Each structure stands twice: as structure tokens, then as C-alpha cells.
mmCIF file of C-alpha atoms and ligand atoms in Angstrom:
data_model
loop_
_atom_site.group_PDB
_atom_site.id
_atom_site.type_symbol
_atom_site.label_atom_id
_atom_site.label_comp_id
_atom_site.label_asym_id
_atom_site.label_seq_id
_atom_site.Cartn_x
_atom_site.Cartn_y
_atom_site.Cartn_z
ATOM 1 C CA UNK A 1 65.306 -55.608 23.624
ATOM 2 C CA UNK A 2 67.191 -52.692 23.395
ATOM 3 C CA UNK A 3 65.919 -49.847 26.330
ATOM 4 C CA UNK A 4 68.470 -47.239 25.246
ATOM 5 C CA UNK A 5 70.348 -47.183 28.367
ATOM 6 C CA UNK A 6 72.653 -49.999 27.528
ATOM 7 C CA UNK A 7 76.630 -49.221 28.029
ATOM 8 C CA UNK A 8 77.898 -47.631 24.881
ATOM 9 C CA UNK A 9 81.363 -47.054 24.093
ATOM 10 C CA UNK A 10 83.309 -44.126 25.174
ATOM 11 C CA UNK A 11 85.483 -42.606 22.527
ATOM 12 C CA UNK A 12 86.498 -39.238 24.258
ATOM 13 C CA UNK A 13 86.853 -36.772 26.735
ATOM 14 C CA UNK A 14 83.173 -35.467 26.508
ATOM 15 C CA UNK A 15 81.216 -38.573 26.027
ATOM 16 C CA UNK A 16 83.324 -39.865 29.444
ATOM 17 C CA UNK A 17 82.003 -36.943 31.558
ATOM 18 C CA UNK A 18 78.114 -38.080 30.179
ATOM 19 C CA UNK A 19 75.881 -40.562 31.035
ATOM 20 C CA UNK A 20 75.886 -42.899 27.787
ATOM 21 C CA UNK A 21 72.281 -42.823 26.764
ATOM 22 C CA UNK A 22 71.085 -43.260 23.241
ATOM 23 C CA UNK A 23 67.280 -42.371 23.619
ATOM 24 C CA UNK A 24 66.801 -39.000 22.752
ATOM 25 C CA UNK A 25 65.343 -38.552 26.329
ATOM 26 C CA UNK A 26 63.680 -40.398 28.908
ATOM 27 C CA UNK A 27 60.786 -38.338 30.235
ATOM 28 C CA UNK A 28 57.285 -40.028 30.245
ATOM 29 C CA UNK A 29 55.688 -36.607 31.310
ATOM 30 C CA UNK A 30 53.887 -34.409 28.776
ATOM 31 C CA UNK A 31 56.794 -32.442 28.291
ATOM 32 C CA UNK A 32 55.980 -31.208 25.113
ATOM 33 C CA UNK A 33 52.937 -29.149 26.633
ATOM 34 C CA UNK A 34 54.826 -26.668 27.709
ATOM 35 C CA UNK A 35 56.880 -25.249 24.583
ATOM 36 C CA UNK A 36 53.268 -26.237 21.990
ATOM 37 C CA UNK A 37 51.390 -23.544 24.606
ATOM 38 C CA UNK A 38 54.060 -21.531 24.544
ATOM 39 C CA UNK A 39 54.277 -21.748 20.442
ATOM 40 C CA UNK A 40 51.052 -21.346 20.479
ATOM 41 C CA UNK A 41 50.361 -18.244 22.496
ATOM 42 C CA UNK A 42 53.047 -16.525 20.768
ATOM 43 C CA UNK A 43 52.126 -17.480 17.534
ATOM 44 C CA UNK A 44 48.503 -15.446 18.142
ATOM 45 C CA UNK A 45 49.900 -12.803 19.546
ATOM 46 C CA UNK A 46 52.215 -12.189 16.332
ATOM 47 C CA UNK A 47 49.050 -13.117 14.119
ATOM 48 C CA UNK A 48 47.117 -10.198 15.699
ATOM 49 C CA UNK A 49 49.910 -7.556 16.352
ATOM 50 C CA UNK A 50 51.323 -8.000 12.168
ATOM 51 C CA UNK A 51 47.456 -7.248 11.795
ATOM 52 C CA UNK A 52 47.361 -4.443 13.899
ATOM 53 C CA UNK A 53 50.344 -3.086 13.000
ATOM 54 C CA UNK A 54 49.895 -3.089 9.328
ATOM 55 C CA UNK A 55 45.826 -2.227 9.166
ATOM 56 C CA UNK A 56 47.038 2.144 9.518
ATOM 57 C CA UNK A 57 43.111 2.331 10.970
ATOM 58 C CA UNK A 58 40.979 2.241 14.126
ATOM 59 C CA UNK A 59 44.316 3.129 16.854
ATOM 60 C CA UNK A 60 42.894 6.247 17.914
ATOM 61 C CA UNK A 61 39.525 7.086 19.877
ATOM 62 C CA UNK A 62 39.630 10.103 21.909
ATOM 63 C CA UNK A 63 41.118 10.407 24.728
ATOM 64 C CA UNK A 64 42.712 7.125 24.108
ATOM 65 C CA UNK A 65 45.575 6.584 21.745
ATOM 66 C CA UNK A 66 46.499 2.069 21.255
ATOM 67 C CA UNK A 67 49.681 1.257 22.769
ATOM 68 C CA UNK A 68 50.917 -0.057 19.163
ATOM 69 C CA UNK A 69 50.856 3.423 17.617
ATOM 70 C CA UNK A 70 52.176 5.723 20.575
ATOM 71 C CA UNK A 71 54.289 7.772 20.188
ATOM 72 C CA UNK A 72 53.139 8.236 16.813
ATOM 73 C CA UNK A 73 56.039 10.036 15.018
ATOM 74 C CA UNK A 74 54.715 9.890 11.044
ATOM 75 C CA UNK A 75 52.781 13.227 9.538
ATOM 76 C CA UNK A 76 50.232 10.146 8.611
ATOM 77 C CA UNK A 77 48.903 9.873 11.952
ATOM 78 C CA UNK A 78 45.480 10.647 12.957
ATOM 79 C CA UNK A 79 45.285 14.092 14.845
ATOM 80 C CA UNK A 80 45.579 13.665 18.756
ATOM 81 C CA UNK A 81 45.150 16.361 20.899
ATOM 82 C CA UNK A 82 47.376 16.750 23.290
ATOM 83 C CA UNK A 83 48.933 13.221 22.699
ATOM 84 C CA UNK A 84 52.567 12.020 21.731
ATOM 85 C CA UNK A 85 52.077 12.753 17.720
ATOM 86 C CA UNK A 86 55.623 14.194 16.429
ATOM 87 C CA UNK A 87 56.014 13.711 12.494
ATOM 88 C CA UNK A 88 59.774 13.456 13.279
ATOM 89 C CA UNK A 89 60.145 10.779 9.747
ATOM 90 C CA UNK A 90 57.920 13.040 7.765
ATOM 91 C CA UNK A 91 54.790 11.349 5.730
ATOM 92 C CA UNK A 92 56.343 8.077 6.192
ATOM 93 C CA UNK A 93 55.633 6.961 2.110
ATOM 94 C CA UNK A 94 52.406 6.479 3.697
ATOM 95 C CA UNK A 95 52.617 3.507 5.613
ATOM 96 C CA UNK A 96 51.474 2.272 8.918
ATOM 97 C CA UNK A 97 53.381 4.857 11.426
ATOM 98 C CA UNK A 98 53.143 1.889 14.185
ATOM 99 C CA UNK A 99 55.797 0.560 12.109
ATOM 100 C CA UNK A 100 58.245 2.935 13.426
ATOM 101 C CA UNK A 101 57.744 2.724 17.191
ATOM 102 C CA UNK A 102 57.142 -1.378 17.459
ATOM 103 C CA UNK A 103 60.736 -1.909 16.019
ATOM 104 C CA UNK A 104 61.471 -1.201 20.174
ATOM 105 C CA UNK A 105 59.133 -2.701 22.323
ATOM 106 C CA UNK A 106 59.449 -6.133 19.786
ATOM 107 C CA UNK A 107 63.044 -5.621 20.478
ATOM 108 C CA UNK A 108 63.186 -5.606 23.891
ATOM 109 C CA UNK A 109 60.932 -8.543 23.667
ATOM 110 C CA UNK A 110 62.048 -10.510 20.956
ATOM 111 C CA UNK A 111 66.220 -10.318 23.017
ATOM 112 C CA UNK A 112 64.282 -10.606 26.265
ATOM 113 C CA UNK A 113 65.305 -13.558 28.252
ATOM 114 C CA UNK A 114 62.731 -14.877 29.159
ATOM 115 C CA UNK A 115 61.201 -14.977 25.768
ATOM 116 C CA UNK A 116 64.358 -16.622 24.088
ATOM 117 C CA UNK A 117 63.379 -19.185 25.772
ATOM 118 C CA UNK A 118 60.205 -19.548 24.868
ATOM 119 C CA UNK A 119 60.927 -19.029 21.623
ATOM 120 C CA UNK A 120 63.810 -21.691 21.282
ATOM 121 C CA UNK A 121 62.016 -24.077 23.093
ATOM 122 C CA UNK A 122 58.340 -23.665 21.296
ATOM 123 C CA UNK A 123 60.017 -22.844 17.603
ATOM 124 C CA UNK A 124 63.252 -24.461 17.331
ATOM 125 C CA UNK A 125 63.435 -27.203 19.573
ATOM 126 C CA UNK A 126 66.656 -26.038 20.676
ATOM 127 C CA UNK A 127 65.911 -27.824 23.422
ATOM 128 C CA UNK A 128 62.252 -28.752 23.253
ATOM 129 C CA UNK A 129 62.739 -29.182 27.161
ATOM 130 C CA UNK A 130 64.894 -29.752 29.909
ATOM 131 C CA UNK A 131 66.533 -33.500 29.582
ATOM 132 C CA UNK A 132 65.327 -33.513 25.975
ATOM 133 C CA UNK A 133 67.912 -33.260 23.465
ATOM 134 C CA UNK A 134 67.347 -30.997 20.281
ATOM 135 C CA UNK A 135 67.411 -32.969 17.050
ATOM 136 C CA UNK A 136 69.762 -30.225 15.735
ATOM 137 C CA UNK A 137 73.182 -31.674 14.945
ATOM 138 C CA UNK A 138 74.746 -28.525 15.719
ATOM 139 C CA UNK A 139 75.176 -25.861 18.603
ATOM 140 C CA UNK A 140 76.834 -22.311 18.310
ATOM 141 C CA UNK A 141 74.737 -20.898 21.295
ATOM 142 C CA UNK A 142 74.592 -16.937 20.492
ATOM 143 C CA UNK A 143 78.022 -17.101 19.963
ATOM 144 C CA UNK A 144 77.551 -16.623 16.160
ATOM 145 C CA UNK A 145 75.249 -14.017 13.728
ATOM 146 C CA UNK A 146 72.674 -14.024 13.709
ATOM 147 C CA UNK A 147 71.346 -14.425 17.331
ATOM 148 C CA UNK A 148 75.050 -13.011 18.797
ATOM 149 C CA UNK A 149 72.636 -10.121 18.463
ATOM 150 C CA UNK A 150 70.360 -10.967 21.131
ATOM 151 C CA UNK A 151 73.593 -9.624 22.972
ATOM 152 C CA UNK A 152 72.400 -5.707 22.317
ATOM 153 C CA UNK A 153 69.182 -6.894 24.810
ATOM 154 C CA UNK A 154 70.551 -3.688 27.175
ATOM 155 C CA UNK A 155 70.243 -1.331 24.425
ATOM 156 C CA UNK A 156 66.769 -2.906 24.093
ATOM 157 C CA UNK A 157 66.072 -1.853 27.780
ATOM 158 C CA UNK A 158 67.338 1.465 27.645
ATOM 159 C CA UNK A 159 64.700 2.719 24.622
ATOM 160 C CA UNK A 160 62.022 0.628 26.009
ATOM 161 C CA UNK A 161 62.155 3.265 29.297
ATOM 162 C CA UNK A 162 61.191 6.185 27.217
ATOM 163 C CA UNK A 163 58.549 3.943 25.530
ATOM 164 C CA UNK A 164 56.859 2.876 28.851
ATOM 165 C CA UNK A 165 56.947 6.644 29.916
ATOM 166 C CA UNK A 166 55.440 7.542 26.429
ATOM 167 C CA UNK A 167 52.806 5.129 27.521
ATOM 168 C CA UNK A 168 51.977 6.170 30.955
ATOM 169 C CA UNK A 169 51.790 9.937 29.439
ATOM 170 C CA UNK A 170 48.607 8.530 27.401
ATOM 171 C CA UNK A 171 47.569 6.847 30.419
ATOM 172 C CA UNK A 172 47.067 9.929 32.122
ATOM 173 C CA UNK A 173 45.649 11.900 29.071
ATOM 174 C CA UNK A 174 42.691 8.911 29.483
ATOM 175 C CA UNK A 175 41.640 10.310 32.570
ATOM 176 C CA UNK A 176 39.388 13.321 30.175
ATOM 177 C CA UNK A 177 36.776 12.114 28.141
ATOM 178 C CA UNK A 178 35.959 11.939 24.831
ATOM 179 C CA UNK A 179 35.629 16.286 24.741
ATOM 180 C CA UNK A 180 38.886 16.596 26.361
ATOM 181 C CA UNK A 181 37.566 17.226 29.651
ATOM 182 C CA UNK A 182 40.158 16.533 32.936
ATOM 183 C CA UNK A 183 39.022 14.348 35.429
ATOM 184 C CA UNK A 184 37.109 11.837 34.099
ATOM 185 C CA UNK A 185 37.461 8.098 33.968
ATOM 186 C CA UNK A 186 36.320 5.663 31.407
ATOM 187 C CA UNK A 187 36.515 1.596 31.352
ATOM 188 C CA UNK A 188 39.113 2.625 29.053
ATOM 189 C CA UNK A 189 40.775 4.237 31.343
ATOM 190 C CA UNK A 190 41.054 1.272 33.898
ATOM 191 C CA UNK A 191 42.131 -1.134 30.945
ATOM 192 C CA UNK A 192 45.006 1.487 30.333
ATOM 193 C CA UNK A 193 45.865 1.565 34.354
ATOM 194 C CA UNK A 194 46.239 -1.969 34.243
ATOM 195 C CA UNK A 195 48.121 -2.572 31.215
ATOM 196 C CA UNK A 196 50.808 0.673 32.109
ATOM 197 C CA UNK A 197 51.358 -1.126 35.881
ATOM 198 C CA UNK A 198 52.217 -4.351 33.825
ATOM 199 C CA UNK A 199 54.245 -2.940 31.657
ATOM 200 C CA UNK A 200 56.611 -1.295 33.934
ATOM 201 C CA UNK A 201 56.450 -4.347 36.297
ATOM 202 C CA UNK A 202 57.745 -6.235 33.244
ATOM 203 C CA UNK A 203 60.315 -3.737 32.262
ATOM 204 C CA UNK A 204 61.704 -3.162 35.817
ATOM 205 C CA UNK A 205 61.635 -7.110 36.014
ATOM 206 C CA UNK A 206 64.493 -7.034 33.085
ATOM 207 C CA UNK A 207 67.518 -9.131 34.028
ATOM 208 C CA UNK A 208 69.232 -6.312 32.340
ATOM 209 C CA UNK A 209 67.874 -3.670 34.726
ATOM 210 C CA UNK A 210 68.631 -5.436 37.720
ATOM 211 C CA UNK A 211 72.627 -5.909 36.808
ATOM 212 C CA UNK A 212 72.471 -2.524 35.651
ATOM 213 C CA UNK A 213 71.098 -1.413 39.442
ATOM 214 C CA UNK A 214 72.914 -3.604 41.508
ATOM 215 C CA UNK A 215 75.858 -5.090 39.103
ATOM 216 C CA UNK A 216 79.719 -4.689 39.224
ATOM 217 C CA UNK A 217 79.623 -3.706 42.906
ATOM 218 C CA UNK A 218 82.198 -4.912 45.411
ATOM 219 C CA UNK A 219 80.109 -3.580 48.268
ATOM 220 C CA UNK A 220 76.314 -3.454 48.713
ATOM 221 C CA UNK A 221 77.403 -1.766 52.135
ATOM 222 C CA UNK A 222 78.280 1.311 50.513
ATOM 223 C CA UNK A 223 76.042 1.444 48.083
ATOM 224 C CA UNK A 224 72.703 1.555 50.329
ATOM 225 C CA UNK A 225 70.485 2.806 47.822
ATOM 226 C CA UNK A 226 71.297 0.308 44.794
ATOM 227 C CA UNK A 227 71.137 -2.105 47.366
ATOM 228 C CA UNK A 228 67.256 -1.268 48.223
ATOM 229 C CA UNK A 229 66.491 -0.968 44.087
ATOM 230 C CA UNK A 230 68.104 -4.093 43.850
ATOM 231 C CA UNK A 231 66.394 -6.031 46.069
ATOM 232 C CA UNK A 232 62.729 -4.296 44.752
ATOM 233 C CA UNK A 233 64.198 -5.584 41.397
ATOM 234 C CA UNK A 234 64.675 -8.964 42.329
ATOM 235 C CA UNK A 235 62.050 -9.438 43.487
ATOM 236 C CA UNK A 236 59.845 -8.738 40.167
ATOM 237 C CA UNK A 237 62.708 -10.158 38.491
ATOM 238 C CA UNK A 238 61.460 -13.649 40.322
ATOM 239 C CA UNK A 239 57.761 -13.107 38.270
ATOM 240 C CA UNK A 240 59.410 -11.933 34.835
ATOM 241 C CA UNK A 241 58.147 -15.203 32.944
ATOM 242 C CA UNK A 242 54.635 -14.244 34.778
ATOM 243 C CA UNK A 243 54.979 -10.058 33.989
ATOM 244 C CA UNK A 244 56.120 -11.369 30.344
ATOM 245 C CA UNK A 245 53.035 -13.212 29.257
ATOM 246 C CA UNK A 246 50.643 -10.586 31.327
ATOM 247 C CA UNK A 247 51.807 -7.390 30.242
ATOM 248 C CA UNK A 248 51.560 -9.634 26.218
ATOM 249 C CA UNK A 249 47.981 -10.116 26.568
ATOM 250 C CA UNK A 250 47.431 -6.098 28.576
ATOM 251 C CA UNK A 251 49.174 -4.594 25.668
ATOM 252 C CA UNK A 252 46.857 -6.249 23.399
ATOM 253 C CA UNK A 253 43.987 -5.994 24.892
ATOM 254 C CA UNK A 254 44.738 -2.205 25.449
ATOM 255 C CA UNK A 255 45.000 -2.555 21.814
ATOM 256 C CA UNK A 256 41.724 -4.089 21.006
ATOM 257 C CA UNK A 257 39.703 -1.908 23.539
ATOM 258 C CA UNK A 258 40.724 0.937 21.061
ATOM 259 C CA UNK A 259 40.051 -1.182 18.445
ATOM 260 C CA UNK A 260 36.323 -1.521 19.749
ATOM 261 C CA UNK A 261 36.022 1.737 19.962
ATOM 262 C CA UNK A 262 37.709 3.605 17.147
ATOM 263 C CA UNK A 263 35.473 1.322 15.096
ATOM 264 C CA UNK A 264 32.314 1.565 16.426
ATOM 265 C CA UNK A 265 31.877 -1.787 17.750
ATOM 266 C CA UNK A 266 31.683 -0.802 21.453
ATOM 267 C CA UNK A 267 30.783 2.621 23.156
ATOM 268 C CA UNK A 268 33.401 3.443 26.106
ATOM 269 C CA UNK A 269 31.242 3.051 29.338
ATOM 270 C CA UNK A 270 31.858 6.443 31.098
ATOM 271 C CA UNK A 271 32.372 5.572 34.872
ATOM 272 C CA UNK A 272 32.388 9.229 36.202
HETATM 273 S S1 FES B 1 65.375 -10.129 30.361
HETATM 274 FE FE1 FES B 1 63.298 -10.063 29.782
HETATM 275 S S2 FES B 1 63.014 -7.958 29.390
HETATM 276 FE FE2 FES B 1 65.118 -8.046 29.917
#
């Protein structure tokens, strides 16, 4: 009976330097839990953020403004006092201004690292896991268009900065309540503290950020200070698969808190 490790012929270079194995793989594991939870987790997040980002409704309750609509730069937008509204693209033919701003953060994402990945693994197969061959007959890496784009990942980084400060500016604006008033604090406001430390973590986690702190240097000796932001780096940059999926479901939720409330569903507990 034929196990799939018998001796096969070798008929080049390549197939020399590899084991000759004819089963697709030999794992007995579940390894195909892995890439179906990540498939699936990523598949709900793009269900609800396409919802979100299309609905043009419910993203503001003051003082808080939903992470998928900020900075809002239509003339569309709901009034905000105060917050990051600048009709820089006019009336926007009307539609959804949240389509303007998520073309960055989804960027950044979407080129990520970590999330190619994910996304290879859990969509294409390409592999499905490690010691699992992909069934595609074919392999061009990023070499080729149209993922030789996930190459522009930097320029990802670098607008996804201003973003995350953009952020953390409505973060503070939800310390007033819903009269404008400074110094207040809602359960709003914690959901936005926590979701604005995540999303830094995550960004400062980039693999991009850390070579562009500590890369193409001959001497860390000289360069003390790189070599402390480097380190700090590093070390988030050992979570980023964690920071990737937690700062997913903080934006989110951050999202759906405003949802609540801009709606009507839920009242914003005032804690002071
Ligand atoms: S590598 Fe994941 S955000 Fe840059």
C-alpha cells in the first residue's frame, strides 16, 4: 500500500535538494484550525466594517466621533464641534465620507505583514500551513502585479501616523461630555483609551517602523538613541500578530459603542 513516502525518482537539481514525498503533507494535527479562525475572524470583521463604512449614519455622538469616519474630510459630514471635520474633497457626490479616510488604515493593514499571512494562509491556501503544500501549481511570490504592491507597505506606515494622531486628538476631545464640557469621562471615553493605546502599540509594532528606527546602521554604538527606540520596538514588534487582532476588534468596538449611541440603543454611562 502506497504511504506516500516511497523513493521517487529524481529528475533535477531541485527535486535532489528535497525530500521526495508525494502526499501533499504529513501532519495529523488540526492544522487547518488555524488559517479557518483566521478566515473566519477576518471575514466578520470585513462583513461589519463594508457595513459601517457604507451605512453614512449613526458615526457621531457627541463628544465622540467612530474611528471609521475620523478625520472626516467630506462637506457631508455631520457637524462636530471641535473635532477633525475638514471638507477638503468638497460634498463628496454624497457618499459615505468614511470612504475617504479607510482607504489608509485598510492599507496599512491589508500590506501589513502580519496580516498577509493571515490572509494567504486563511483565503488562498498559499500555504494553508507550515509543511502543507498549496494546491496552486504556480508561485510568483510578490514578485509580480498585483501583490508586488504589498511592497509600498512603508508608505502605508507613514499615513497611518497622522491617522493614529487624528485618533488620539478625538480621544482627548472624549474627555467633555455630551455639552462640550472639559473634564469629564464617559464609558466611552475608557473604550476610546483602550482602543488609541492599541492602536499605536500596533502601529509602533510595524516591521516597517522598526527598520526604519534601527535599519541600515553599521553601528548601534553611535547611534544610542535609535538603539533605545529600537529595542522598545522590538519588543512590541514580538506581539504584532497579538496587537494586530486586538487593536481589529478595539477599533470596532470603538465603532459600535458609537454606534449604540448615535442610535439610541444605549445611553453613555457618565462616570464623572
Ligand atoms: S508589518 Fe504589520 S503593520 Fe507593518
Amino acid at each position: 500500500m502506497a504511504t506516500g513516502t516511497e523513493p521517487q525518482p529524481r529528475t533535477g537539481v531541485h527535486d535532489a535538494s528535497r525530500a521526495a514525498i508525494t502526499a501533499r503533507h504529513l501532519r495529523t494535527d488540526r492544522w487547518w484550525l488555524a488559517p479557518a479562525a483566521t478566515a473566519a475572524g477576518l471575514l466578520a470583521f470585513v462583513v461589519y466594517s463594508t457595513w459601517r463604512a457604507f451605512a453614512n449614519a449613526d458615526y457621531y455622538a457627541a463628544p465622540y466621533v467612530s474611528p471609521f469616519y475620523s478625520p472626516c474630510l467630506a462637506e457631508n459630514c455631520v457637524p462636530m464641534k471641535d473635532g477633525p471635520n475638514w471638507a477638503i474633497f468638497g460634498s463628496w457626490w454624497g457618499l459615505s465620507p468614511a470612504l475617504l479616510i479607510l482607504i489608509f488604515p485598510l492599507g496599512f493593514r491589508l500590506t501589513c505583514y502580519y496580516y498577509r499571512k493571515a490572509y494567504y494562509r486563511g483565503f488562498w491556501a498559499s500555504p494553508p500551513a507550515c509543511a502543507v503544500a498549496e494546491p496552486h501549481k504556480t508561485y510568483s511570490g510578490e514578485t509580480r502585479f498585483p501583490l508586488i504592491l504589498q511592497n509600498i507597505h512603508r508608505y502605508f506606515f507613514y499615513a497611518a501616523v497622522p491617522v493614529a494622531g487624528i485618533l488620539t486628538y478625538d480621544t482627548v476631545l472624549a474627555f467633555r461630555d455630551e455639552t462640550y464640557a472639559w473634564g469629564h469621562m464617559g464609558l466611552g471615553t475608557l473604550v476610546f483609551l483602550v482602543n488609541i493605546v492599541l492602536i499605536w502599540a500596533y502601529t509602533f509594532s510595524c516591521h516597517s517602523c522598526r527598520h526604519i528606527v534601527g535599519g541600515k546602521l553599521k553601528h548601534f554604538s553611535r547611534h544610542p538613541v535609535r538603539y533605545r527606540l529600537w529595542g522598545w520596538v522590538g519588543k512590541l514588534n514580538a506581539r504584532h500578530m497579538q496587537l494586530a487582532w486586538a487593536s481589529l476588534l478595539s477599533v470596532a468596538l470603538a465603532d459600535f459603542y458609537v454606534y449604540l449611541v448615535a442610535s439610541g440603543a444605549f445611553d453613555d454611562p457618565r462616570l464623572f
